[in-house]
CSV table of C-alpha atoms and ligand atoms in Angstrom, one decimal:
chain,number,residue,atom,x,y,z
A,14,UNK,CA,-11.2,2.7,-65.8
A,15,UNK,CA,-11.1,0.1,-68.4
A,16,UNK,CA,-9.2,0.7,-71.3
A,17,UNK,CA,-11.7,0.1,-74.0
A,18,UNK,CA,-14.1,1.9,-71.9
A,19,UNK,CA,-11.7,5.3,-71.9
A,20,UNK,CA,-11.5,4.5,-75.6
A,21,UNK,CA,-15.5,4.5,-75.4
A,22,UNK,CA,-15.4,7.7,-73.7
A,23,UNK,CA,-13.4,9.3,-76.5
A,24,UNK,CA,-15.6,8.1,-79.0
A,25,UNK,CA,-14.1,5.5,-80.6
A,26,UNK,CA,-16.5,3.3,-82.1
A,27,UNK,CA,-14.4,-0.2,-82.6
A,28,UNK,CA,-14.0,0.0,-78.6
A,29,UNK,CA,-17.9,-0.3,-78.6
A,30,UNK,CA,-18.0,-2.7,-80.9
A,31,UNK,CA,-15.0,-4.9,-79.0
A,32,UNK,CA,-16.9,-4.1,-75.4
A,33,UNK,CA,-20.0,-5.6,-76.4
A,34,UNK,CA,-18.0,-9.3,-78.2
A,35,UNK,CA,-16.2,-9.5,-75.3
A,36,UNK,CA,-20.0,-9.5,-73.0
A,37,UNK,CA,-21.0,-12.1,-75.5
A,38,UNK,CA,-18.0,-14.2,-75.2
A,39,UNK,CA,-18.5,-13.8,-71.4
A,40,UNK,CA,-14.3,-12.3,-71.1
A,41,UNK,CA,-13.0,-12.6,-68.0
A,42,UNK,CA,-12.9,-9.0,-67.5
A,43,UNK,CA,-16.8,-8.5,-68.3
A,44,UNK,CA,-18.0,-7.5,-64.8
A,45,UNK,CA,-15.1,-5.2,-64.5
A,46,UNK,CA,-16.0,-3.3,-67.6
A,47,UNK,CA,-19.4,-3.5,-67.2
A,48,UNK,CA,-19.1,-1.7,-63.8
A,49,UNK,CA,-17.4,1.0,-65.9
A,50,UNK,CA,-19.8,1.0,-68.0
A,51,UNK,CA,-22.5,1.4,-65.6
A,52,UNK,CA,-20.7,4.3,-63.5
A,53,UNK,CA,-20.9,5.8,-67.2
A,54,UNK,CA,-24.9,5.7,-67.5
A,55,UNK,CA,-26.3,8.7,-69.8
A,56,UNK,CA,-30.1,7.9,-69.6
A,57,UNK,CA,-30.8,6.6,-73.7
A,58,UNK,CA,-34.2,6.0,-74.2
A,59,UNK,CA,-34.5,2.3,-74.6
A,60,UNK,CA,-37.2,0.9,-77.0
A,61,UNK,CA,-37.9,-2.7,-78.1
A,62,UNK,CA,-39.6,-4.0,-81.1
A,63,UNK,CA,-40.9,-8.1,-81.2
A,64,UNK,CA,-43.1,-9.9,-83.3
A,65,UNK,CA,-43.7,-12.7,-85.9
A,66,UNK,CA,-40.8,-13.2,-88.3
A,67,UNK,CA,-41.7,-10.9,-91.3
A,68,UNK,CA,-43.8,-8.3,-89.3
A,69,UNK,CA,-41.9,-5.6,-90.7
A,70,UNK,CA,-39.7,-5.1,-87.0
A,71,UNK,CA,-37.0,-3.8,-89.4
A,72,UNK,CA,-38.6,-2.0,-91.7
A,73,UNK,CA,-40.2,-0.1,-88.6
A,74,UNK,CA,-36.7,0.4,-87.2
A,75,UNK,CA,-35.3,1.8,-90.2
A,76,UNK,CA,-37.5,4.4,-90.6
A,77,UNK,CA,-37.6,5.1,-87.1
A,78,UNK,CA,-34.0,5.7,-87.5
A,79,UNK,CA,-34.7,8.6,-89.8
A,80,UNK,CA,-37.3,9.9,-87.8
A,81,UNK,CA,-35.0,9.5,-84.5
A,82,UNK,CA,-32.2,11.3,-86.7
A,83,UNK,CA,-34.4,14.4,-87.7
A,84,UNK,CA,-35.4,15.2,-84.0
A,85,UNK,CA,-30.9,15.0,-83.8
A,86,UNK,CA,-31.2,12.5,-81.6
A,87,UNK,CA,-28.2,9.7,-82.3
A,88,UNK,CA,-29.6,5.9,-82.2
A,89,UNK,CA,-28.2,2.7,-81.6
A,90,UNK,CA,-29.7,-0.6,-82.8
A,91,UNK,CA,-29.7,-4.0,-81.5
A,92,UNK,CA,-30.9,-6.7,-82.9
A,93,UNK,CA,-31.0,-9.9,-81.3
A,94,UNK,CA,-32.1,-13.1,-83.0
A,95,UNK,CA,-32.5,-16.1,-80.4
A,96,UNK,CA,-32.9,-18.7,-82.9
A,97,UNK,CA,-29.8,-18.1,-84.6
A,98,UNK,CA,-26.6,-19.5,-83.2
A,99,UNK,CA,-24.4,-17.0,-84.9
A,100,UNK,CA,-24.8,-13.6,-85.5
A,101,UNK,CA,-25.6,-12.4,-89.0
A,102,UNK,CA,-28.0,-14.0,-90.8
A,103,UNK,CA,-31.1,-12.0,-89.8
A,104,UNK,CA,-28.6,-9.1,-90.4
A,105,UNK,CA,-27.9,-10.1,-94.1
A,106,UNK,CA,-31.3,-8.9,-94.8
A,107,UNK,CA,-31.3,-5.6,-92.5
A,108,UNK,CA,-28.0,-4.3,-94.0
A,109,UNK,CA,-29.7,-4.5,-97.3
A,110,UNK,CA,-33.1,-2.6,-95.7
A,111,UNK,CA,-30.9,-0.3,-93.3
A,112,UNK,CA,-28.3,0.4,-96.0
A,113,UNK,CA,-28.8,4.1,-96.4
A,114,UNK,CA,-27.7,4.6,-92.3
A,115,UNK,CA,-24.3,2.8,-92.5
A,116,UNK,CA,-22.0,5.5,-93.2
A,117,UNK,CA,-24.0,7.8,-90.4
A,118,UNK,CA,-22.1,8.2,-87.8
A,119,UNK,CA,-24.8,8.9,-85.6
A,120,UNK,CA,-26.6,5.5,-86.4
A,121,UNK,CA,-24.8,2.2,-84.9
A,122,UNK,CA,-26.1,-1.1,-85.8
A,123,UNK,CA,-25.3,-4.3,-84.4
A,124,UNK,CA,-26.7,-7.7,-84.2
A,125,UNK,CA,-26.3,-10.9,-81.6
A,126,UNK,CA,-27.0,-14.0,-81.5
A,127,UNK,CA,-26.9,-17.1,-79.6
A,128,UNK,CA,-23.5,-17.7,-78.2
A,129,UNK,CA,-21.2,-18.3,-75.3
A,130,UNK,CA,-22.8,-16.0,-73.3
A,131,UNK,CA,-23.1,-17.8,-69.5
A,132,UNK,CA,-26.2,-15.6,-68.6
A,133,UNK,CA,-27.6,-16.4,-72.3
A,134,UNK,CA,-28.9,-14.1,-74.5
A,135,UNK,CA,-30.9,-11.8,-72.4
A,136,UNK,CA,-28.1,-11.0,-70.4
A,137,UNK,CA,-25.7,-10.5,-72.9
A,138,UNK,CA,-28.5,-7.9,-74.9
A,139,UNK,CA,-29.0,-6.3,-71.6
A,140,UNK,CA,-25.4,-5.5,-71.0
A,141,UNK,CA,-25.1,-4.6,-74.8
A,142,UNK,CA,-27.7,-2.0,-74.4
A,143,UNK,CA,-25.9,-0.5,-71.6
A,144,UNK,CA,-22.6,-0.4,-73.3
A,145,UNK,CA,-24.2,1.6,-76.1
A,146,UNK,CA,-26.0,4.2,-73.3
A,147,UNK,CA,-22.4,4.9,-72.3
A,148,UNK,CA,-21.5,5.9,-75.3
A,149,UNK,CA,-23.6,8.0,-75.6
A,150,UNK,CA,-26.6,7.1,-77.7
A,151,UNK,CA,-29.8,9.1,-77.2
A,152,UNK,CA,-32.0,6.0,-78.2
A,153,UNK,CA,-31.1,2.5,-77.9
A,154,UNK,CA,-34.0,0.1,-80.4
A,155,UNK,CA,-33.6,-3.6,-79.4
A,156,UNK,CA,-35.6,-5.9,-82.2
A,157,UNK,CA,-36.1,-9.6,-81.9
A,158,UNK,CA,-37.7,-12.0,-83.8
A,159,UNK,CA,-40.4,-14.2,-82.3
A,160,UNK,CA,-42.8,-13.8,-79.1
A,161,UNK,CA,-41.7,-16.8,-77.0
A,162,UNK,CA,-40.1,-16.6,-73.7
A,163,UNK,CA,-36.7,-16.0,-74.4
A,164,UNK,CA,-38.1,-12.8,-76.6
A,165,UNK,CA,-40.1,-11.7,-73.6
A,166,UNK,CA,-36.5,-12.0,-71.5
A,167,UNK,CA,-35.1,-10.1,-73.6
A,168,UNK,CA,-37.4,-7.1,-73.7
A,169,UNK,CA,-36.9,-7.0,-69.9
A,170,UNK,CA,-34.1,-5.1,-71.1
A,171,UNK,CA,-36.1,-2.3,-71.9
A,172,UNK,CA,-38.1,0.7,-71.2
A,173,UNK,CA,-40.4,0.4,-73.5
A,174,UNK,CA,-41.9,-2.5,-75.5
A,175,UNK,CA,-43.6,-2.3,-79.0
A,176,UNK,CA,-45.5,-5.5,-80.0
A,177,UNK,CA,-46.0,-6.3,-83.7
A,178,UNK,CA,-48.2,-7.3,-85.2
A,179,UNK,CA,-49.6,-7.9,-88.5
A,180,UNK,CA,-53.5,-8.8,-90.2
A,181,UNK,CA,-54.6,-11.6,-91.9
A,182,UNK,CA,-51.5,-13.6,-90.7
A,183,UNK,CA,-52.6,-15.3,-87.6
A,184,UNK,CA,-50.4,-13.0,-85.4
A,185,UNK,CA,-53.6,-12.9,-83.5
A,186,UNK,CA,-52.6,-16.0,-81.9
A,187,UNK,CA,-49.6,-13.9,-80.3
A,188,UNK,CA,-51.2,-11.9,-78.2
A,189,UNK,CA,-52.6,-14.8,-76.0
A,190,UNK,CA,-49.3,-16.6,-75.2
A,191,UNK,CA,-48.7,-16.0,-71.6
A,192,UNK,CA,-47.1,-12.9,-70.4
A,193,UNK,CA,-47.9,-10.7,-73.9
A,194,UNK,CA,-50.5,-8.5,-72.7
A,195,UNK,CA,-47.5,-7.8,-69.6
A,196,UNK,CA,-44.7,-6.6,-71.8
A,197,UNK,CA,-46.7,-4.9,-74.2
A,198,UNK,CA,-46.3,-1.2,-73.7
A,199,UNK,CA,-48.2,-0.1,-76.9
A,200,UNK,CA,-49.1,-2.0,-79.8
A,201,UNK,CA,-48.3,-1.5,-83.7
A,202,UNK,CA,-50.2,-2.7,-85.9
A,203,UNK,CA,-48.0,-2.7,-88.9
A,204,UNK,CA,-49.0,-3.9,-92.9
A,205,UNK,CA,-52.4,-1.7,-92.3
A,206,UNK,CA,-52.5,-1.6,-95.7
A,207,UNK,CA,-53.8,-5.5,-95.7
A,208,UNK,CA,-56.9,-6.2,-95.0
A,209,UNK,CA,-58.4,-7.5,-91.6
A,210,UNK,CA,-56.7,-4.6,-90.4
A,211,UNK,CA,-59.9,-3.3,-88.3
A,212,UNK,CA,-60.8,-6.4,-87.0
A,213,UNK,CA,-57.3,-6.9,-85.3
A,214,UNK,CA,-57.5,-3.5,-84.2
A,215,UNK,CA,-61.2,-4.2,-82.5
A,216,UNK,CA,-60.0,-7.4,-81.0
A,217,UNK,CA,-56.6,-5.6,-79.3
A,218,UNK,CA,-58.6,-2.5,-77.9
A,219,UNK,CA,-61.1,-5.0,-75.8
A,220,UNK,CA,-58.2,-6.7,-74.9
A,221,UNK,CA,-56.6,-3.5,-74.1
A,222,UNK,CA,-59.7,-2.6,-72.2
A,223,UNK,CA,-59.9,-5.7,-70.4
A,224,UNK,CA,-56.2,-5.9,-68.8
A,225,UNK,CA,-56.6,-1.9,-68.3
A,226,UNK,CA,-53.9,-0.5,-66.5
A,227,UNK,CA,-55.0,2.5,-64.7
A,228,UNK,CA,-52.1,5.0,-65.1
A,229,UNK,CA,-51.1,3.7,-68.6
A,230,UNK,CA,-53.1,2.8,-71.3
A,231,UNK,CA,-51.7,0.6,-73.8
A,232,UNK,CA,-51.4,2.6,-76.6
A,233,UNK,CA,-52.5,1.0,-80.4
A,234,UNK,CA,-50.8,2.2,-83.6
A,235,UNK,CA,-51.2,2.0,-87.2
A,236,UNK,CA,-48.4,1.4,-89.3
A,237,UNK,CA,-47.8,1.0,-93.0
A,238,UNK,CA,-43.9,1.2,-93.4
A,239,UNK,CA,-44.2,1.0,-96.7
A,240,UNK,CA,-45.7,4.3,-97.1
A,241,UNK,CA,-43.7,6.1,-94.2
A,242,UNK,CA,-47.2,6.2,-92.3
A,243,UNK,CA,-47.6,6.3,-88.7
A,244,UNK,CA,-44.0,6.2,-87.9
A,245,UNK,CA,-44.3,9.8,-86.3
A,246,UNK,CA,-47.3,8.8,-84.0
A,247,UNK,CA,-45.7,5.2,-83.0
A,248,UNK,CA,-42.5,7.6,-82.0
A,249,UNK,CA,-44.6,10.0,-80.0
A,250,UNK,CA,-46.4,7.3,-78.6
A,251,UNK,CA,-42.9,5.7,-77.6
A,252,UNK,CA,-42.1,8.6,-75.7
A,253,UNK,CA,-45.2,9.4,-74.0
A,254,UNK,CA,-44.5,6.2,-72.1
A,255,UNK,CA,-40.9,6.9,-71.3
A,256,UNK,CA,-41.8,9.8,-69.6
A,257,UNK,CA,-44.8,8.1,-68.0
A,258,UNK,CA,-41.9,5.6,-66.5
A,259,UNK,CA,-39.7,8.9,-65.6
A,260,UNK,CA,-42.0,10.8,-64.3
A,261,UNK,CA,-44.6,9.1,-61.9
A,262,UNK,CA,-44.7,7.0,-59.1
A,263,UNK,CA,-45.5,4.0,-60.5
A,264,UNK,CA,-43.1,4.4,-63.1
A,265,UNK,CA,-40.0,4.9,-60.6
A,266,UNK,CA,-42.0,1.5,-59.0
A,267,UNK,CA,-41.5,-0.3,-62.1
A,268,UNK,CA,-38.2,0.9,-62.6
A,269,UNK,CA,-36.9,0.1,-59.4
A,270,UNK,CA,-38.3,-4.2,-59.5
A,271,UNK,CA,-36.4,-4.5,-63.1
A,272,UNK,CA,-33.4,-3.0,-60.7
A,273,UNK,CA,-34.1,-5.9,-57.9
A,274,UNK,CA,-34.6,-8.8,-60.4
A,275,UNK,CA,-31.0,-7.8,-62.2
A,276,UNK,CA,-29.2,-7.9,-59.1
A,277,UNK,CA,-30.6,-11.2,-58.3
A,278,UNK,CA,-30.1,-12.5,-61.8
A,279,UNK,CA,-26.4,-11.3,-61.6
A,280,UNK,CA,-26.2,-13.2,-58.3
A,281,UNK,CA,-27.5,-16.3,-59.8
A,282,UNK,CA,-24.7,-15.4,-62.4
A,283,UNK,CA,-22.0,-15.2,-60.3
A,284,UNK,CA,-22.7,-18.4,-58.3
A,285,UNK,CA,-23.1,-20.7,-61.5
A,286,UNK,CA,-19.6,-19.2,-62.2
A,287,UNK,CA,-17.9,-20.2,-59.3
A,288,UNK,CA,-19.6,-23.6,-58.8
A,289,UNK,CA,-18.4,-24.5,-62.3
A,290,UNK,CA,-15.1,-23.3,-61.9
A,291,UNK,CA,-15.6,-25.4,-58.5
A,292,UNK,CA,-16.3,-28.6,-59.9
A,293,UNK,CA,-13.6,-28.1,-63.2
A,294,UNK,CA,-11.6,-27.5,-61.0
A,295,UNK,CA,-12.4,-30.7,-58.5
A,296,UNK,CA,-12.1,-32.9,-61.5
A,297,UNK,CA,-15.5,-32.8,-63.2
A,298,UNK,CA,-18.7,-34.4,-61.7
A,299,UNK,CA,-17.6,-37.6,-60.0
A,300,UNK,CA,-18.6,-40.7,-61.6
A,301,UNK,CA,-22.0,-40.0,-63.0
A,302,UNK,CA,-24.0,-42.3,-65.2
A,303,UNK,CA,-27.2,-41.9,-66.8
A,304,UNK,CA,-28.7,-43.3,-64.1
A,305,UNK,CA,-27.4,-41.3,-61.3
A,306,UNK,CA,-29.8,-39.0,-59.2
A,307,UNK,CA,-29.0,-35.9,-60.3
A,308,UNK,CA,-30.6,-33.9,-57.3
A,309,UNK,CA,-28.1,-35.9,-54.8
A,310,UNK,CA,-25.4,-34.9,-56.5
A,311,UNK,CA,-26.6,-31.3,-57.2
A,312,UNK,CA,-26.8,-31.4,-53.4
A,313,UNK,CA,-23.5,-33.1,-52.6
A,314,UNK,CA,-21.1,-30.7,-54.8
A,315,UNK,CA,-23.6,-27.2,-53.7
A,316,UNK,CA,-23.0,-28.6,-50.4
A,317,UNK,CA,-19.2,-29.4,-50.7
A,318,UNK,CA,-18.5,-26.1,-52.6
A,319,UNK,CA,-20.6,-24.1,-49.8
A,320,UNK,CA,-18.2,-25.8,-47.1
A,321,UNK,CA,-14.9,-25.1,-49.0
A,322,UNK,CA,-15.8,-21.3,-49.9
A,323,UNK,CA,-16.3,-20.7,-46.6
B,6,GTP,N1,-47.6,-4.5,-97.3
B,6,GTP,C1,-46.7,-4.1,-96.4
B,6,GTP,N2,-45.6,-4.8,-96.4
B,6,GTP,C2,-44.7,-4.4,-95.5
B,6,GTP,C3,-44.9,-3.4,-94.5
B,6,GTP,N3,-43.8,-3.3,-93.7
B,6,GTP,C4,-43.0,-4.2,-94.1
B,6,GTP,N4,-43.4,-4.9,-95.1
B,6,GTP,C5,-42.8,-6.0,-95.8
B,6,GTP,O1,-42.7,-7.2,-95.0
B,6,GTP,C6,-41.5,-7.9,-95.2
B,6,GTP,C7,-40.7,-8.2,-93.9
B,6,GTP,O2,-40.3,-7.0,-93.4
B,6,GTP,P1,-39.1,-6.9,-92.3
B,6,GTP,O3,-39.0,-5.5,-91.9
B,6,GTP,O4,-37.9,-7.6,-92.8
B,6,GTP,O5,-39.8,-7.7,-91.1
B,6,GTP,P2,-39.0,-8.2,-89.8
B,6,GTP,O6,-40.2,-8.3,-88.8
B,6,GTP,O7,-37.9,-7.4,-89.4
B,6,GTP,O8,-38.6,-9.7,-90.2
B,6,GTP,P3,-37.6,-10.6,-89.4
B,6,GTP,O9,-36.5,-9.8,-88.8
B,6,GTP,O10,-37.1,-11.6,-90.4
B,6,GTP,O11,-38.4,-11.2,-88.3
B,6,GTP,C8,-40.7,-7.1,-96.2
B,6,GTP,O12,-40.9,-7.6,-97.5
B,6,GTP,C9,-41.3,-5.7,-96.1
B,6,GTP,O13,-41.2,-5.0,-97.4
B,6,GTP,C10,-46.2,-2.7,-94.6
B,6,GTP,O14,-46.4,-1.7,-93.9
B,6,GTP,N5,-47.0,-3.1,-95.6
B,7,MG,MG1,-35.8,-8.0,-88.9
């Protein structure tokens, strides 16, 4: 076993923190102690929150926290900003609104950003998330800013994926990006207090309707987090859909793909490792000018590395 992972097991908290900057900085040891992280998997329910900038993601999270807290349960949060190159600005503000959990030491919170990371972001979130479940968190929340593709990678991570959105800001627009109405497990509908609140919730329930998914519908729910208001129902909602994914067929199905597509993408990981190490290793790309074909030499140094690994 890995040592910071033994110092995981025994509950110390800085070997969490130091397991999850050494995935982002991509150390040498990572798979190792991932794989010792993974023989180590508890089970957390793992929840996702994405949405405009301002949507109130965090404010949602921090009184989910308190909700999460009263059931007992222990909750870690990640939250993963893909436009920031360095972790901590969008965390300036959530330390400020998430103040009141800091010194509980059943509430970790942690944010990433952009960085070293070979497999990007995603990847780096992902492994974060299973780091914490090791530990021993009973819920694992994931926010992210935005609803572009690299948010959408991201909440690949998860079980379960909360949309956000907000009236009378446009957000509407959101919903018809490509691949929205996929990820979306439920949607919130947060800032119900503004109005044009029922005409974004008429529009979502045809589309609901429309994209119906037999065995699951996507769930809509009103939230103002100003006034502590439907953070109980969004949490019950939350878990009717884990156990929907734990406890049917289609579920397991579901499951099982996001199990596939990680082995490939690790795969894919591994070989971009080796082929860069290859070619750093061979001297660097061999005398390459902007106008040299790049899928030749793709070809020549797969090629040449293929015949020297073998
Ligand atoms: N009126 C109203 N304002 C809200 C509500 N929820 C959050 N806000 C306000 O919206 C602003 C943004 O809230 P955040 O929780 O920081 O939003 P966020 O989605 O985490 O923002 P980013 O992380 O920057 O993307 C804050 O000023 C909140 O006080 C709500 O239910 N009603
Ligand atoms: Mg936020």
């Amino acid at each position: 076993m890995h040592e910071i992972v033994d110092r995981m097991r025994n509950k110390d908290i800085r070997a969490l923190a130091r397991a999850i900057t050494m995935v982002e900085n991509d150390h040498p040891e990572k798979l190792e102690l991932l794989s010792d992280v993974f023989s180590l998997k508890k089970h957390a329910l793992y929840f996702g929150l994405t949405g405009s900038p301002g949507a109130g993601k965090s404010s949602l999270v921090n009184r989910l926290i308190t909700h999460v807290r009263n059931e007992g349960k222990t909750v870690a949060v990640i939250a993963v900003d893909p436009t920031s190159p360095f972790s901590g600005g969008a965390l300036l503000g959530d330390r400020v609104r998430m103040n009141q959990h800091f010194t509980d030491d059943g509430v970790y919170i942690r944010s990433m950003a952009t960085r070293g990371s070979l497999g990007g972001l995603a990847r780096a979130t992902k492994d974060a998330v299973r780091i914490c479940d090791a530990y021993g968190f009973d819920v694992i929340i994931v926010e992210t800013v935005g609803v572009g593709q690299s948010e959408l990678d991201i909440m690949k991570i998860v079980d379960t994926t909360a949309v956000v959105l907000t009236p009378n800001s446009g957000d509407v627009l959101q919903i018809f990006k490509a691949g929205i109405m996929e990820i979306a497990d439920l949607f919130v509908i947060n800032k119900a207090d503004l109005p044009g609140f029922g005409k974004l919730k008429a529009l979502l329930k045809e589309l609901v309707m429309m994209s119906k998914n037999e065995e699951h519908e996507t769930a809509i729910v009103k939230t103002i987090t100003t006034e502590n208001k439907g953070i109980d129902k969004l949490w019950e909602k939350v878990k009717e859909h884990h156990s929907y994914l734990y406890s049917t067929d289609e579920g397991t199905r579901k499951r099982t793909q996001q199990q596939e597509l990680e082995v490939y993408e690790l795969i894919r990981e591994e070989i971009w490792r080796e082929v860069k190490a290859y070619i750093e290793n061979e001297e660097g790309l061999p005398s390459i000018d902007a106008d040299s074909d790049p899928y030749q030499l793709a070809r020549v140094l797969f090629e040449k590395w293929k015949g020297d690994a073998t």
